[in-house]
């Protein structure tokens, strides 16, 4: 089996604070890996390091054997909902279309018919085509989450990275997102941060428990309490 | 104020129209990136350059441009490095530069009319400023159209744009340079104290009227034009500072529209309640 993601002795620092200390783990192609751990444990930092958003103090990250610049076309990212401005005057369709922008300055960029078709297809797949022309600010939390998911999927990524996609959702929407991810996982490797203990144990194929360093990694599904008592 | 000549009025109108286009576009960007207060800061910083120019006998305009560019790039840098914590630093930085400007102006041997800098005097714009405004307007329009899609992505979700590999740092630097230069243009139209009003009011009004980014920009330019032309008319007829007239109209329109919006919302709620009853 191929390795989708390889994090090798990664250390990340913010000024003098060590956010991640010598973290190593890998994700095999096809896996559904959940990153768990306490608040401030460095989960979001780990994702930001993988996505080249924060500088790496030491260590190495490989995505399908390549560094981020070569591999970014394979990666889809669903940020925390608070990461974007939900009052921005933009429709659902345009948000998803943004996923297909080129990695450059996009000098006089125009979207093609293919972009358009791809966007429509993904909206349909996630069953949000009825929302296409609605401003993003008018959507519910669960709907917004699906839009962000669509934006990440519209480039056909091979690795999907999500930061707490179910935070602030009610239990039914939460379950819906997990079922959607399970479906997506048939084709795409998933790495996600979450605090939903019971869902993760059911849907994820393995978990990585992080508190500045890797405390536990494995596919033996233990609840967090058990992890805490065994280490 | 002295009698205003027809040439001065014509120059004011040309400057006003060009300036409105610039402010209308940049204003929307400033509003979305929450740089409203920062833009006010740049205006104050540039006063240091004006003072230096007056004191050292070189063009205050050049001084203002250099200080505004240094100010916007510098403040942008602080913002990125220190986030929220940069607030105090920026605040002190801009008042120090402003203080420097006042000190130097008062120490100089030239008698300066402060009012023109504080509240704007669009009737005394020089040909140089007009040309500068014209070139800046072309540059802003070109850059905005050429990088429309990536700029929009950057404004909506900067982090995601970076993840996609869009050159957000380049866009940001271009934006700060335009912001610095735009500040000088606004300074000339409405003056130091009123800058924030002209950036924010038309864009904020536009945003209330539509949820389509392209239309927000177009409306913002149109409102800018309306306010500036009415403001110029008021200043011309009543012989008052152009800035005061422009901002007064802009502010009143903003508050009236906000008030109408609130009324509409309240009526909707009342209708819903009466349906339930
Ligand atoms: N931009 C930053 N500058 C300085 N310190 C930061 C920054 N971002 C995060 N930190 C610090 O790094 C540590 C790890 O933060 P991180 O956001 O990665 O945690 P997390 O595991 O995602 O937490 P949560 O569950 O609350 O989302 C925390 O101590 C946090 O205060
Ligand atoms: Mg986090």
Short mmCIF file of C-alpha atoms and ligand atoms in Angstrom, two decimals:
data_model
loop_
_atom_site.label_atom_id
_atom_site.label_comp_id
_atom_site.label_asym_id
_atom_site.label_seq_id
_atom_site.Cartn_x
_atom_site.Cartn_y
_atom_site.Cartn_z
CA UNK A 1 0.00 0.00 0.00
CA UNK A 2 1.27 3.48 -0.88
CA UNK A 3 1.90 6.11 1.73
CA UNK A 4 -0.31 9.18 1.34
CA UNK A 5 1.30 11.24 4.07
CA UNK A 6 4.56 10.89 5.93
CA UNK A 7 5.32 13.18 8.87
CA UNK A 8 8.88 12.62 9.99
CA UNK A 9 10.32 14.04 13.24
CA UNK A 10 8.35 17.27 12.85
CA UNK A 11 8.94 20.15 15.24
CA UNK A 12 7.00 23.43 15.00
CA UNK A 13 7.60 26.49 17.15
CA UNK A 14 5.73 29.78 17.63
CA UNK A 15 8.38 32.20 18.85
CA UNK A 16 9.54 30.32 21.95
CA UNK A 17 6.56 28.03 22.37
CA UNK A 18 7.06 24.49 21.15
CA UNK A 19 3.72 23.55 19.58
CA UNK A 20 4.83 20.19 18.17
CA UNK A 21 7.82 18.25 19.35
CA UNK A 22 9.35 15.54 17.19
CA UNK A 23 6.09 14.24 15.78
CA UNK A 24 6.21 11.24 13.45
CA UNK A 25 3.39 9.26 11.93
CA UNK A 26 2.18 8.18 8.54
CA UNK A 27 -1.10 7.76 6.72
CA UNK A 28 -1.53 4.96 4.19
CA UNK A 29 -3.50 5.53 1.01
CA UNK A 30 -7.20 4.87 1.59
CA UNK A 31 -7.04 5.41 5.36
CA UNK A 32 -9.45 7.53 7.39
CA UNK A 33 -7.21 8.91 10.12
CA UNK A 34 -8.52 11.00 12.97
CA UNK A 35 -6.27 13.39 14.87
CA UNK A 36 -7.42 13.82 18.42
CA UNK A 37 -6.06 15.45 21.54
CA UNK A 38 -6.67 18.21 24.08
CA UNK A 39 -7.25 21.89 23.24
CA UNK A 40 -3.94 23.53 22.48
CA UNK A 41 -2.37 20.14 21.83
CA UNK A 42 -1.12 21.22 18.42
CA UNK A 43 -3.66 19.54 16.12
CA UNK A 44 -4.38 22.60 13.98
CA UNK A 45 -0.68 23.43 13.97
CA UNK A 46 0.04 19.97 12.58
CA UNK A 47 -2.40 20.52 9.74
CA UNK A 48 -1.00 23.98 9.07
CA UNK A 49 2.49 22.53 8.88
CA UNK A 50 1.32 19.90 6.41
CA UNK A 51 -0.30 22.64 4.31
CA UNK A 52 2.82 24.80 4.43
CA UNK A 53 1.03 27.56 6.36
CA UNK A 54 3.46 27.68 9.29
CA UNK A 55 7.24 27.34 9.16
CA UNK A 56 8.70 24.00 10.17
CA UNK A 57 11.53 24.20 12.71
CA UNK A 58 12.77 20.66 12.06
CA UNK A 59 11.67 17.50 10.33
CA UNK A 60 10.13 16.55 7.06
CA UNK A 61 6.68 16.20 5.53
CA UNK A 62 5.98 14.21 2.36
CA UNK A 63 2.67 13.94 0.55
CA UNK A 64 2.64 10.97 -1.83
CA UNK A 65 6.41 11.14 -1.63
CA UNK A 66 6.64 14.79 -2.70
CA UNK A 67 7.05 18.07 -0.87
CA UNK A 68 4.05 20.38 -0.55
CA UNK A 69 4.80 22.54 -3.58
CA UNK A 70 4.75 19.55 -5.88
CA UNK A 71 1.89 17.81 -4.10
CA UNK A 72 -0.54 20.67 -3.48
CA UNK A 73 -2.66 19.64 -6.46
CA UNK A 74 -3.42 16.34 -4.70
CA UNK A 75 -4.56 17.98 -1.48
CA UNK A 76 -8.02 19.20 -0.54
CA UNK A 77 -8.47 21.27 2.62
CA UNK A 78 -11.54 22.05 4.71
CA UNK A 79 -10.65 24.76 7.24
CA UNK A 80 -12.40 25.54 10.49
CA UNK A 81 -15.52 27.51 9.75
CA UNK A 82 -14.17 30.55 11.55
CA UNK A 83 -11.33 30.80 9.02
CA UNK A 84 -13.29 32.71 6.40
CA UNK A 85 -15.48 35.78 6.39
CA UNK A 86 -19.07 34.51 6.23
CA UNK A 87 -20.37 38.04 5.57
CA UNK A 88 -18.46 38.21 2.30
CA UNK A 89 -20.81 38.93 -0.63
CA UNK A 90 -20.44 35.69 -2.55
CA UNK A 91 -22.69 32.81 -3.63
CA UNK A 92 -22.22 29.14 -2.86
CA UNK A 93 -21.40 28.37 -6.45
CA UNK A 94 -18.67 31.01 -6.61
CA UNK A 95 -17.10 29.73 -3.40
CA UNK A 96 -16.88 26.23 -4.82
CA UNK A 97 -15.57 27.56 -8.11
CA UNK A 98 -12.73 29.28 -6.25
CA UNK A 99 -11.42 25.83 -5.49
CA UNK A 100 -10.44 25.59 -9.14
CA UNK A 101 -8.28 28.71 -9.27
CA UNK A 102 -4.73 28.15 -10.53
CA UNK A 103 -1.79 28.31 -8.15
CA UNK A 104 -0.34 31.64 -9.28
CA UNK A 105 -1.56 35.20 -9.51
CA UNK A 106 -4.23 34.16 -12.02
CA UNK A 107 -3.52 36.99 -14.46
CA UNK A 108 -6.84 37.64 -16.29
CA UNK A 109 -8.04 34.23 -15.19
CA UNK A 110 -11.29 32.99 -16.65
CA UNK A 111 -13.16 29.88 -15.58
CA UNK A 112 -13.83 27.34 -18.32
CA UNK A 113 -16.91 25.28 -19.13
CA UNK A 114 -15.13 22.33 -17.59
CA UNK A 115 -14.81 24.26 -14.31
CA UNK A 116 -18.50 25.05 -14.46
CA UNK A 117 -19.48 21.43 -15.06
CA UNK A 118 -17.19 20.19 -12.33
CA UNK A 119 -18.73 22.63 -9.85
CA UNK A 120 -22.27 21.59 -10.76
CA UNK A 121 -21.35 17.91 -10.47
CA UNK A 122 -19.85 18.29 -7.01
CA UNK A 123 -22.80 20.36 -5.75
CA UNK A 124 -25.09 17.60 -6.92
CA UNK A 125 -22.96 14.90 -5.36
CA UNK A 126 -23.17 16.62 -1.98
CA UNK A 127 -26.88 17.32 -2.55
CA UNK A 128 -26.52 21.08 -2.19
CA UNK A 129 -27.30 22.10 -5.78
CA UNK A 130 -30.40 23.93 -4.54
CA UNK A 131 -28.13 26.26 -2.56
CA UNK A 132 -25.98 27.19 -5.57
CA UNK A 133 -27.12 30.81 -5.88
CA UNK A 134 -27.56 31.56 -2.18
CA UNK A 135 -25.12 33.94 -0.45
CA UNK A 136 -22.80 31.96 1.81
CA UNK A 137 -23.72 34.13 4.80
CA UNK A 138 -27.33 32.92 4.76
CA UNK A 139 -26.54 29.23 5.21
CA UNK A 140 -26.74 27.12 8.34
CA UNK A 141 -23.57 25.72 9.89
CA UNK A 142 -24.06 22.28 8.37
CA UNK A 143 -24.76 23.72 4.92
CA UNK A 144 -21.67 25.93 5.11
CA UNK A 145 -19.59 22.91 6.02
CA UNK A 146 -20.79 21.08 2.94
CA UNK A 147 -19.90 24.06 0.78
CA UNK A 148 -16.36 24.08 2.16
CA UNK A 149 -16.21 20.35 1.53
CA UNK A 150 -17.36 20.90 -2.06
CA UNK A 151 -14.67 23.55 -2.58
CA UNK A 152 -12.05 21.06 -1.41
CA UNK A 153 -13.39 18.20 -3.53
CA UNK A 154 -13.82 20.16 -6.76
CA UNK A 155 -10.18 19.57 -7.72
CA UNK A 156 -10.40 15.77 -7.26
CA UNK A 157 -7.87 15.57 -4.42
CA UNK A 158 -6.24 12.33 -3.35
CA UNK A 159 -5.82 13.45 0.25
CA UNK A 160 -8.53 15.38 2.09
CA UNK A 161 -7.56 17.28 5.23
CA UNK A 162 -10.25 18.66 7.56
CA UNK A 163 -10.00 20.76 10.73
CA UNK A 164 -12.95 20.08 13.04
CA UNK A 165 -15.60 19.93 10.33
CA UNK A 166 -18.27 18.99 12.85
CA UNK A 167 -17.62 21.68 15.46
CA UNK A 168 -20.79 23.64 16.30
CA UNK A 169 -23.07 21.25 14.40
CA UNK A 170 -26.08 19.55 15.95
CA UNK A 171 -25.99 15.74 16.28
CA UNK A 172 -27.98 14.99 13.07
CA UNK A 173 -25.80 17.27 10.89
CA UNK A 174 -22.75 15.81 12.54
CA UNK A 175 -23.82 12.30 11.60
CA UNK A 176 -24.58 13.47 8.07
CA UNK A 177 -21.07 14.86 7.64
CA UNK A 178 -19.53 11.63 8.91
CA UNK A 179 -21.63 9.55 6.54
CA UNK A 180 -20.60 11.83 3.69
CA UNK A 181 -16.94 11.45 4.64
CA UNK A 182 -17.30 7.69 4.83
CA UNK A 183 -18.63 7.72 1.27
CA UNK A 184 -15.83 10.03 0.11
CA UNK A 185 -13.25 7.81 1.82
CA UNK A 186 -14.00 5.05 -0.68
CA UNK A 187 -11.94 7.08 -3.15
CA UNK A 188 -9.97 9.59 -1.09
CA UNK A 189 -7.62 9.33 1.87
CA UNK A 190 -8.87 11.38 4.81
CA UNK A 191 -7.04 13.08 7.67
CA UNK A 192 -9.31 14.93 10.06
CA UNK A 193 -9.23 16.63 13.42
CA UNK A 194 -12.19 16.05 15.64
CA UNK A 195 -13.40 15.92 19.20
CA UNK A 196 -16.35 13.60 18.50
CA UNK A 197 -15.26 10.60 20.51
CA UNK A 198 -18.08 8.22 19.69
CA UNK A 199 -18.31 9.03 15.96
CA UNK A 200 -14.59 8.71 15.41
CA UNK A 201 -14.46 5.27 16.99
CA UNK A 202 -17.14 4.22 14.54
CA UNK A 203 -15.95 5.82 11.29
CA UNK A 204 -12.17 6.30 11.44
CA UNK A 205 -9.76 3.51 10.55
CA UNK A 206 -7.11 4.73 12.96
CA UNK A 207 -6.42 7.57 15.37
CA UNK A 208 -3.42 9.68 16.28
CA UNK A 209 -3.60 11.21 19.73
CA UNK A 210 -1.45 14.33 19.91
CA UNK A 211 -0.44 16.49 22.82
CA UNK A 212 2.67 18.30 21.55
CA UNK A 213 4.01 14.84 20.68
CA UNK A 214 2.35 11.66 19.50
CA UNK A 215 0.92 9.99 22.58
CA UNK A 216 -0.82 7.18 20.81
CA UNK A 217 -1.21 6.00 17.25
CA UNK A 218 -3.08 2.92 16.22
CA UNK A 219 -6.09 1.33 14.71
CA UNK A 220 -7.15 -0.23 17.96
CA UNK A 221 -10.18 1.87 18.69
CA UNK A 222 -9.95 3.07 22.22
CA UNK A 223 -11.88 5.93 23.72
CA UNK A 224 -9.85 8.92 24.83
CA UNK A 225 -10.30 8.02 28.47
CA UNK A 226 -8.69 4.67 27.79
CA UNK A 227 -5.80 6.30 25.98
CA UNK A 228 -5.26 8.60 28.91
CA UNK A 229 -5.24 5.74 31.40
CA UNK A 230 -2.91 3.51 29.40
CA UNK A 231 -0.16 6.10 28.88
CA UNK B 1 -12.04 81.22 1.47
CA UNK B 2 -11.34 83.04 -1.77
CA UNK B 3 -13.58 83.11 -4.80
CA UNK B 4 -13.20 79.80 -6.69
CA UNK B 5 -12.33 80.04 -10.40
CA UNK B 6 -13.94 77.93 -13.10
CA UNK B 7 -10.65 76.19 -13.78
CA UNK B 8 -10.39 75.26 -10.13
CA UNK B 9 -13.93 73.91 -10.21
CA UNK B 10 -13.16 71.88 -13.33
CA UNK B 11 -10.00 70.47 -11.76
CA UNK B 12 -11.93 69.64 -8.62
CA UNK B 13 -14.53 67.74 -10.63
CA UNK B 14 -11.94 65.79 -12.62
CA UNK B 15 -10.02 64.97 -9.46
CA UNK B 16 -13.25 64.05 -7.71
CA UNK B 17 -14.40 61.66 -10.42
CA UNK B 18 -11.01 59.93 -10.67
CA UNK B 19 -10.66 59.82 -6.91
CA UNK B 20 -14.14 58.30 -6.56
CA UNK B 21 -13.28 55.45 -8.88
CA UNK B 22 -10.13 54.71 -6.88
CA UNK B 23 -11.80 55.01 -3.48
CA UNK B 24 -14.83 53.01 -4.57
CA UNK B 25 -12.69 50.01 -5.48
CA UNK B 26 -10.08 50.27 -2.72
CA UNK B 27 -12.83 51.01 -0.19
CA UNK B 28 -14.44 47.63 -0.77
CA UNK B 29 -11.12 45.87 -0.32
CA UNK B 30 -10.46 47.81 2.86
CA UNK B 31 -13.87 46.97 4.23
CA UNK B 32 -13.53 43.26 3.49
CA UNK B 33 -10.01 43.03 4.89
CA UNK B 34 -11.03 45.11 7.93
CA UNK B 35 -8.36 47.68 7.24
CA UNK B 36 -10.59 50.71 7.85
CA UNK B 37 -8.76 51.86 10.95
CA UNK B 38 -5.42 51.06 9.39
CA UNK B 39 -6.22 53.31 6.44
CA UNK B 40 -7.00 56.12 8.88
CA UNK B 41 -3.63 55.44 10.44
CA UNK B 42 -1.83 55.75 7.11
CA UNK B 43 -3.43 59.13 6.52
CA UNK B 44 -2.08 60.34 9.86
CA UNK B 45 1.35 58.86 9.19
CA UNK B 46 1.55 60.68 5.86
CA UNK B 47 1.17 63.98 7.69
CA UNK B 48 4.68 63.44 9.02
CA UNK B 49 5.90 63.49 5.42
CA UNK B 50 3.98 66.66 4.66
CA UNK B 51 5.56 68.38 7.66
CA UNK B 52 9.01 67.17 6.68
CA UNK B 53 8.54 68.47 3.15
CA UNK B 54 7.42 71.87 4.38
CA UNK B 55 10.25 72.10 6.90
CA UNK B 56 13.02 70.88 4.60
CA UNK B 57 11.74 72.76 1.56
CA UNK B 58 10.90 69.86 -0.70
CA UNK B 59 7.52 68.93 -2.10
CA UNK B 60 5.13 68.00 0.72
CA UNK B 61 3.41 65.73 -1.80
CA UNK B 62 6.55 63.63 -2.20
CA UNK B 63 6.98 63.55 1.56
CA UNK B 64 3.38 62.42 1.96
CA UNK B 65 3.75 59.67 -0.67
CA UNK B 66 6.94 58.29 0.86
CA UNK B 67 5.51 58.32 4.38
CA UNK B 68 2.19 56.82 3.25
CA UNK B 69 3.94 53.95 1.44
CA UNK B 70 6.29 53.31 4.34
CA UNK B 71 3.31 53.56 6.69
CA UNK B 72 1.06 51.14 4.84
CA UNK B 73 3.78 48.54 4.25
CA UNK B 74 5.04 48.97 7.81
CA UNK B 75 1.61 48.73 9.42
CA UNK B 76 0.80 45.75 7.18
CA UNK B 77 3.97 44.03 8.34
CA UNK B 78 3.16 44.65 12.02
CA UNK B 79 -0.36 43.39 11.51
CA UNK B 80 0.81 40.13 10.01
CA UNK B 81 3.52 39.53 12.61
CA UNK B 82 1.68 40.51 15.73
CA UNK B 83 -2.01 40.26 14.85
CA UNK B 84 -4.29 41.88 17.41
CA UNK B 85 -1.34 42.87 19.56
CA UNK B 86 -0.19 45.32 16.89
CA UNK B 87 -3.06 47.67 17.78
CA UNK B 88 -1.25 49.72 20.41
CA UNK B 89 2.00 49.83 18.47
CA UNK B 90 0.29 51.09 15.32
CA UNK B 91 -1.73 53.63 17.31
CA UNK B 92 1.38 55.13 18.87
CA UNK B 93 3.31 54.98 15.61
CA UNK B 94 0.72 57.01 13.74
CA UNK B 95 0.28 59.69 16.37
CA UNK B 96 4.05 60.10 16.61
CA UNK B 97 4.28 60.63 12.87
CA UNK B 98 1.38 63.08 13.02
CA UNK B 99 3.06 64.91 15.90
CA UNK B 100 6.28 65.08 13.89
CA UNK B 101 4.36 66.66 11.03
CA UNK B 102 2.79 69.30 13.26
CA UNK B 103 6.10 70.09 14.97
CA UNK B 104 7.99 70.47 11.71
CA UNK B 105 5.26 72.57 10.13
CA UNK B 106 5.20 74.94 13.08
CA UNK B 107 8.99 75.16 13.22
CA UNK B 108 9.22 75.96 9.52
CA UNK B 109 9.37 79.49 8.21
CA UNK B 110 6.33 78.96 5.97
CA UNK B 111 2.86 79.87 7.11
CA UNK B 112 0.67 76.84 6.48
CA UNK B 113 -3.09 76.61 6.39
CA UNK B 114 -3.72 73.53 8.52
CA UNK B 115 -7.38 73.37 7.58
CA UNK B 116 -6.55 72.33 4.02
CA UNK B 117 -4.69 69.27 5.24
CA UNK B 118 -7.14 68.40 7.96
CA UNK B 119 -10.39 68.81 6.04
CA UNK B 120 -9.31 68.78 2.40
CA UNK B 121 -9.33 71.41 -0.27
CA UNK B 122 -10.22 69.85 -3.56
CA UNK B 123 -10.30 73.25 -5.28
CA UNK B 124 -6.60 73.74 -4.90
CA UNK B 125 -5.45 70.39 -6.34
CA UNK B 126 -2.40 70.87 -8.50
CA UNK B 127 -1.99 69.49 -12.00
CA UNK B 128 0.64 67.12 -10.61
CA UNK B 129 -1.86 65.64 -8.18
CA UNK B 130 -4.42 65.36 -10.95
CA UNK B 131 -1.99 63.42 -13.13
CA UNK B 132 -1.04 61.22 -10.24
CA UNK B 133 -4.68 60.52 -9.55
CA UNK B 134 -5.27 59.69 -13.21
CA UNK B 135 -2.40 57.21 -13.33
CA UNK B 136 -3.40 55.68 -10.02
CA UNK B 137 -6.99 55.27 -11.26
CA UNK B 138 -5.73 53.42 -14.35
CA UNK B 139 -3.46 51.25 -12.22
CA UNK B 140 -6.21 50.39 -9.74
CA UNK B 141 -8.69 49.50 -12.49
CA UNK B 142 -6.13 47.42 -14.36
CA UNK B 143 -4.92 45.51 -11.31
CA UNK B 144 -8.42 44.94 -10.05
CA UNK B 145 -9.60 43.50 -13.37
CA UNK B 146 -6.42 41.54 -14.12
CA UNK B 147 -6.31 39.85 -10.72
CA UNK B 148 -10.05 39.91 -10.04
CA UNK B 149 -10.47 36.18 -9.36
CA UNK B 150 -7.43 35.70 -7.17
CA UNK B 151 -8.01 39.00 -5.35
CA UNK B 152 -11.55 37.89 -4.57
CA UNK B 153 -10.28 34.54 -3.29
CA UNK B 154 -7.68 36.35 -1.17
CA UNK B 155 -10.32 38.66 0.31
CA UNK B 156 -12.76 35.86 1.04
CA UNK B 157 -10.41 33.30 2.57
CA UNK B 158 -6.75 34.21 2.64
CA UNK B 159 -5.62 30.97 4.25
CA UNK B 160 -7.31 28.82 1.63
CA UNK B 161 -5.88 30.95 -1.16
CA UNK B 162 -2.42 30.36 0.28
CA UNK B 163 -3.05 26.62 0.50
CA UNK B 164 -4.03 26.64 -3.18
CA UNK B 165 -0.71 28.25 -3.98
CA UNK B 166 -2.14 31.65 -4.95
CA UNK B 167 0.59 34.23 -4.36
CA UNK B 168 -1.12 35.97 -1.48
CA UNK B 169 2.00 37.78 -0.30
CA UNK B 170 2.39 39.45 -3.69
CA UNK B 171 -1.29 40.42 -3.74
CA UNK B 172 -0.96 41.78 -0.24
CA UNK B 173 2.06 43.94 -1.06
CA UNK B 174 0.36 45.30 -4.20
CA UNK B 175 -2.70 46.03 -2.11
CA UNK B 176 -0.73 47.92 0.55
CA UNK B 177 1.06 49.99 -2.08
CA UNK B 178 -2.26 50.94 -3.67
CA UNK B 179 -3.67 51.69 -0.24
CA UNK B 180 -0.78 54.03 0.55
CA UNK B 181 -1.15 55.93 -2.73
CA UNK B 182 -4.93 56.04 -2.47
CA UNK B 183 -4.65 57.59 0.95
CA UNK B 184 -2.82 60.54 -0.58
CA UNK B 185 -5.58 61.03 -3.13
CA UNK B 186 -8.24 60.96 -0.45
CA UNK B 187 -6.22 63.28 1.70
CA UNK B 188 -6.39 65.83 -1.07
CA UNK B 189 -10.15 65.46 -1.44
CA UNK B 190 -11.45 65.18 2.08
CA UNK B 191 -8.44 65.75 4.30
CA UNK B 192 -6.80 63.83 7.07
CA UNK B 193 -9.56 63.75 9.64
CA UNK B 194 -12.25 62.57 7.26
CA UNK B 195 -10.38 59.90 5.30
CA UNK B 196 -11.96 56.96 7.08
CA UNK B 197 -15.45 58.19 6.22
CA UNK B 198 -14.85 58.24 2.48
CA UNK B 199 -13.27 54.80 2.46
CA UNK B 200 -15.86 53.13 4.58
CA UNK B 201 -19.25 54.77 3.97
CA UNK B 202 -19.78 54.14 0.22
CA UNK B 203 -18.49 50.56 0.43
CA UNK B 204 -20.61 49.84 3.50
CA UNK B 205 -23.71 51.24 1.79
CA UNK B 206 -22.99 49.16 -1.33
CA UNK B 207 -22.66 46.04 0.79
CA UNK B 208 -26.10 46.64 2.27
CA UNK B 209 -27.70 46.77 -1.16
CA UNK B 210 -26.35 43.64 -2.83
CA UNK B 211 -24.78 40.29 -2.06
CA UNK B 212 -22.82 40.11 -5.31
CA UNK B 213 -19.18 41.11 -4.98
CA UNK B 214 -18.93 42.63 -8.46
CA UNK B 215 -22.02 44.76 -7.85
CA UNK B 216 -20.72 45.81 -4.44
CA UNK B 217 -17.69 47.30 -6.17
CA UNK B 218 -19.75 49.01 -8.88
CA UNK B 219 -22.23 50.49 -6.38
CA UNK B 220 -19.40 51.59 -4.17
CA UNK B 221 -17.87 53.56 -7.06
CA UNK B 222 -21.28 55.06 -7.93
CA UNK B 223 -21.95 56.18 -4.36
CA UNK B 224 -18.49 57.62 -4.15
CA UNK B 225 -19.17 59.65 -7.30
CA UNK B 226 -22.50 60.90 -5.99
CA UNK B 227 -21.09 61.96 -2.62
CA UNK B 228 -18.03 63.61 -4.07
CA UNK B 229 -19.94 65.58 -6.70
CA UNK B 230 -22.61 66.72 -4.26
CA UNK B 231 -19.87 67.54 -1.76
CA UNK B 232 -18.03 69.62 -4.32
CA UNK B 233 -21.25 71.47 -5.15
CA UNK B 234 -21.89 72.22 -1.50
CA UNK B 235 -18.33 73.40 -0.99
CA UNK B 236 -18.53 75.58 -4.09
CA UNK B 237 -21.85 77.18 -3.27
CA UNK B 238 -21.32 77.70 0.45
CA UNK B 239 -17.56 78.24 0.31
CA UNK B 240 -16.80 75.55 2.88
CA UNK B 241 -14.20 72.78 3.10
CA UNK B 242 -14.83 70.14 0.42
CA UNK B 243 -14.16 67.27 2.83
CA UNK B 244 -16.83 68.32 5.25
CA UNK B 245 -19.49 68.46 2.53
CA UNK B 246 -18.54 65.08 1.05
CA UNK B 247 -18.37 63.19 4.31
CA UNK B 248 -21.51 64.84 5.65
CA UNK B 249 -23.56 63.61 2.67
CA UNK B 250 -21.93 60.15 2.80
CA UNK B 251 -22.52 59.78 6.52
CA UNK B 252 -26.14 60.94 6.39
CA UNK B 253 -26.89 58.54 3.51
CA UNK B 254 -25.30 55.67 5.41
CA UNK B 255 -27.31 56.31 8.55
CA UNK B 256 -30.59 56.88 6.69
CA UNK B 257 -30.15 53.60 4.80
CA UNK B 258 -29.25 51.76 7.99
CA UNK B 259 -32.35 53.20 9.63
CA UNK B 260 -34.61 52.17 6.70
CA UNK B 261 -33.08 48.69 6.74
CA UNK B 262 -33.82 48.35 10.43
CA UNK B 263 -37.39 49.52 9.92
CA UNK B 264 -37.88 46.94 7.17
CA UNK B 265 -36.52 44.20 9.39
CA UNK B 266 -38.73 45.26 12.25
CA UNK B 267 -41.78 45.30 9.98
CA UNK B 268 -40.97 41.77 8.81
CA UNK B 269 -40.79 40.61 12.40
CA UNK B 270 -44.10 42.34 13.18
CA UNK B 271 -45.74 40.76 10.13
CA UNK B 272 -44.54 37.37 11.23
CA UNK B 273 -45.88 37.98 14.72
CA UNK B 274 -49.29 39.07 13.47
CA UNK B 275 -49.45 35.95 11.31
CA UNK B 276 -48.77 33.82 14.33
CA UNK B 277 -51.40 35.63 16.40
N1 LIG C 1 -0.35 31.83 15.43
C1 LIG C 1 0.06 31.42 16.65
N2 LIG C 1 0.98 32.14 17.33
C2 LIG C 1 1.42 31.74 18.54
N3 LIG C 1 1.01 30.63 19.16
C3 LIG C 1 0.09 29.86 18.54
C4 LIG C 1 -0.43 30.21 17.26
N4 LIG C 1 -1.33 29.26 16.89
C5 LIG C 1 -1.35 28.38 17.89
N5 LIG C 1 -0.51 28.71 18.90
C6 LIG C 1 -0.26 27.96 20.14
O1 LIG C 1 0.17 26.66 19.76
C7 LIG C 1 -0.42 25.68 20.59
C8 LIG C 1 -1.16 24.68 19.72
O2 LIG C 1 -2.28 25.31 19.11
P1 LIG C 1 -3.25 24.57 18.09
O3 LIG C 1 -4.18 25.58 17.56
O4 LIG C 1 -2.43 23.82 17.12
O5 LIG C 1 -4.02 23.58 19.05
P2 LIG C 1 -5.26 22.61 18.74
O6 LIG C 1 -4.83 21.25 19.13
O7 LIG C 1 -5.73 22.80 17.35
O8 LIG C 1 -6.33 23.13 19.77
P3 LIG C 1 -7.94 23.19 19.65
O9 LIG C 1 -8.46 21.83 20.00
O10 LIG C 1 -8.31 24.17 20.70
O11 LIG C 1 -8.31 23.63 18.26
C9 LIG C 1 -1.31 26.42 21.57
O12 LIG C 1 -0.60 26.54 22.78
C10 LIG C 1 -1.53 27.74 20.92
O13 LIG C 1 -1.68 28.74 21.90
MG1 LIG C 2 -7.54 23.59 16.43
#
